[in-house]
Amino acid sequence: AYARACRAVKFGSATCCVACLAPDGTLNVANLGDSALLVIRGTSCILFTDRQQVKFNAPYQLSTHPRLPELMCPANSVQETLQTRPGDILVVASDGLLDNLFERDIVGLVVQAQAKGWGQPMIARLLKQVALNNTRDMTYESPFAVGAREAGYRYVGGKPDDITVLVAKVVQA
């Protein structure tokens, strides 16, 4: 499918996070770029897929551009397998969320929302809204700002970006 897309599209690129939950509860994840999947069990994050970057703020991406390095292909995705349990929460998110919320904040918001009886769509909207608010805060010490400093750049505040988030709950089959 990827090879067919490369032939059909003249130019394009995207990060990619694909997850498959089998009936026995086995979760298989392939992630390429700076999107990620988190698995929250109780009050802890038990899986946060690695995010891949060529350099700061330049993520690996699936690309149809012929001059980009070969590392920009599905075979170079980070792959994870985890045995889930009923009640586990899966959060699949783009860099727009992850550059503006720390792991501890994502977990805290999910736990608080569940305690209020909120379902997955409401939790996704909450995560999106808090991240969006952080993009507008020029004093917030965001994950992006921390990463920028570690890479030798000066940056303060949230990082405006598209925000995509999907929240799902594992249930017994």
XYZ file of C-alpha atoms in Angstrom:
173
model
C 0.000 0.000 0.000
C 2.834 2.411 0.850
C 4.627 1.729 -2.459
C 1.353 2.267 -4.349
C 0.803 5.583 -2.540
C 4.339 6.699 -3.395
C 3.629 6.116 -7.083
C 0.230 7.840 -6.967
C 1.187 10.977 -5.016
C 3.755 13.413 -6.411
C 4.766 14.897 -3.061
C 3.573 14.482 0.484
C 4.656 13.405 3.926
C 3.179 12.584 7.315
C 4.074 11.028 10.616
C 2.203 7.830 11.340
C 1.046 5.901 14.397
C -0.816 2.646 13.759
C -2.229 0.430 16.492
C -3.975 -2.924 16.322
C -5.672 -4.461 19.360
C -6.197 -8.194 18.976
C -9.167 -10.019 20.575
C -6.803 -11.546 23.177
C -5.769 -8.037 24.331
C -2.414 -7.920 22.556
C -1.671 -4.399 21.345
C 0.715 -3.988 18.422
C 1.907 -0.480 17.618
C 4.071 0.925 14.818
C 5.064 4.583 15.159
C 7.096 6.672 12.726
C 7.832 10.260 13.665
C 6.803 12.468 16.538
C 3.271 11.207 17.077
C 2.894 8.629 19.848
C 0.668 6.181 21.655
C 0.346 6.077 25.437
C -1.214 3.298 27.484
C -2.497 4.406 30.878
C -3.240 1.740 33.464
C -4.732 3.052 36.679
C -2.674 6.143 37.500
C 0.454 5.186 35.539
C 1.630 5.397 31.948
C 2.898 1.896 31.155
C 3.762 2.603 27.508
C 4.789 5.784 25.706
C 6.071 4.931 22.237
C 9.388 6.447 21.244
C 9.216 9.552 19.092
C 11.712 9.709 16.227
C 13.415 12.829 14.956
C 16.202 13.365 12.446
C 17.077 16.436 14.526
C 15.142 18.736 16.830
C 11.717 19.572 15.397
C 12.369 17.482 12.256
C 10.520 14.179 12.712
C 10.790 11.050 10.649
C 7.903 11.013 8.170
C 6.473 8.733 5.557
C 7.281 10.569 2.371
C 6.850 10.279 -1.369
C 9.781 12.624 -2.007
C 12.531 10.644 -3.807
C 15.426 12.595 -2.258
C 14.533 12.008 1.371
C 16.585 9.381 3.222
C 15.522 5.764 3.170
C 14.937 5.950 6.919
C 11.664 7.705 6.074
C 9.797 4.458 5.380
C 7.437 2.151 7.294
C 10.186 -0.402 7.966
C 11.925 2.101 10.253
C 8.956 2.645 12.549
C 9.346 1.903 16.235
C 7.353 -1.219 16.999
C 5.913 -2.132 20.381
C 3.822 -5.016 21.668
C 1.966 -4.929 24.972
C -0.577 -7.156 26.673
C -3.418 -4.826 27.632
C -6.023 -5.305 30.349
C -9.658 -4.252 30.463
C -9.795 -0.658 31.698
C -6.507 0.409 30.092
C -6.773 3.755 28.329
C -5.070 4.259 24.955
C -4.171 7.786 23.880
C -2.964 8.236 20.300
C -1.723 11.766 19.719
C 0.053 14.035 17.273
C 2.943 16.290 18.204
C 0.471 19.141 18.673
C -0.645 17.460 21.899
C 2.721 16.011 22.909
C 4.653 19.264 22.415
C 2.226 21.037 24.750
C 1.468 18.497 27.490
C 3.920 16.464 29.526
C 3.256 12.760 30.065
C 2.430 13.400 33.737
C -0.157 16.018 32.706
C -1.801 13.696 30.178
C -2.025 10.927 32.778
C -3.351 13.339 35.423
C -6.037 14.724 33.136
C -7.142 11.231 32.064
C -7.316 10.008 35.665
C -9.268 13.100 36.807
C -11.699 12.861 33.905
C -12.336 9.160 34.527
C -12.981 9.894 38.215
C -15.717 12.296 37.040
C -17.228 9.535 34.893
C -16.256 11.120 31.583
C -16.163 8.919 28.500
C -13.410 8.745 25.922
C -14.753 11.475 23.582
C -14.905 13.957 26.468
C -11.410 12.992 27.621
C -10.068 13.533 24.093
C -11.707 16.975 23.950
C -10.269 17.855 27.370
C -6.721 16.873 26.335
C -7.079 18.845 23.101
C -8.389 21.939 24.859
C -5.694 22.000 27.559
C -2.990 21.534 24.897
C -4.572 24.293 22.784
C -4.635 26.636 25.788
C -0.945 25.859 26.381
C -0.086 26.789 22.776
C -1.322 30.290 23.557
C 0.644 30.671 26.800
C 3.941 32.384 25.991
C 5.245 31.745 29.542
C 4.450 28.002 29.709
C 7.483 25.732 30.065
C 6.191 23.265 27.462
C 7.737 19.937 26.465
C 8.654 21.657 23.178
C 10.439 24.477 25.054
C 12.367 21.945 27.148
C 13.382 20.052 23.990
C 14.412 23.282 22.276
C 16.643 24.221 25.195
C 18.218 20.733 25.245
C 18.952 21.158 21.502
C 20.603 24.554 22.085
C 17.696 26.812 21.081
C 15.965 29.525 23.082
C 12.215 28.999 23.180
C 9.581 29.717 25.806
C 5.891 28.947 25.673
C 3.635 26.445 24.029
C 4.033 25.417 20.401
C 1.150 26.249 18.069
C 0.437 23.217 15.896
C -2.363 20.965 14.729
C -3.654 18.818 17.609
C -4.970 15.340 16.971
C -5.922 13.030 19.820
C -7.849 9.783 20.000
C -8.760 8.142 23.303
C -9.983 4.547 23.595
C -10.698 2.204 26.490
C -9.864 -1.488 26.411
C -12.891 -3.626 27.239
C -13.221 -7.366 27.572
C -14.238 -9.094 24.351
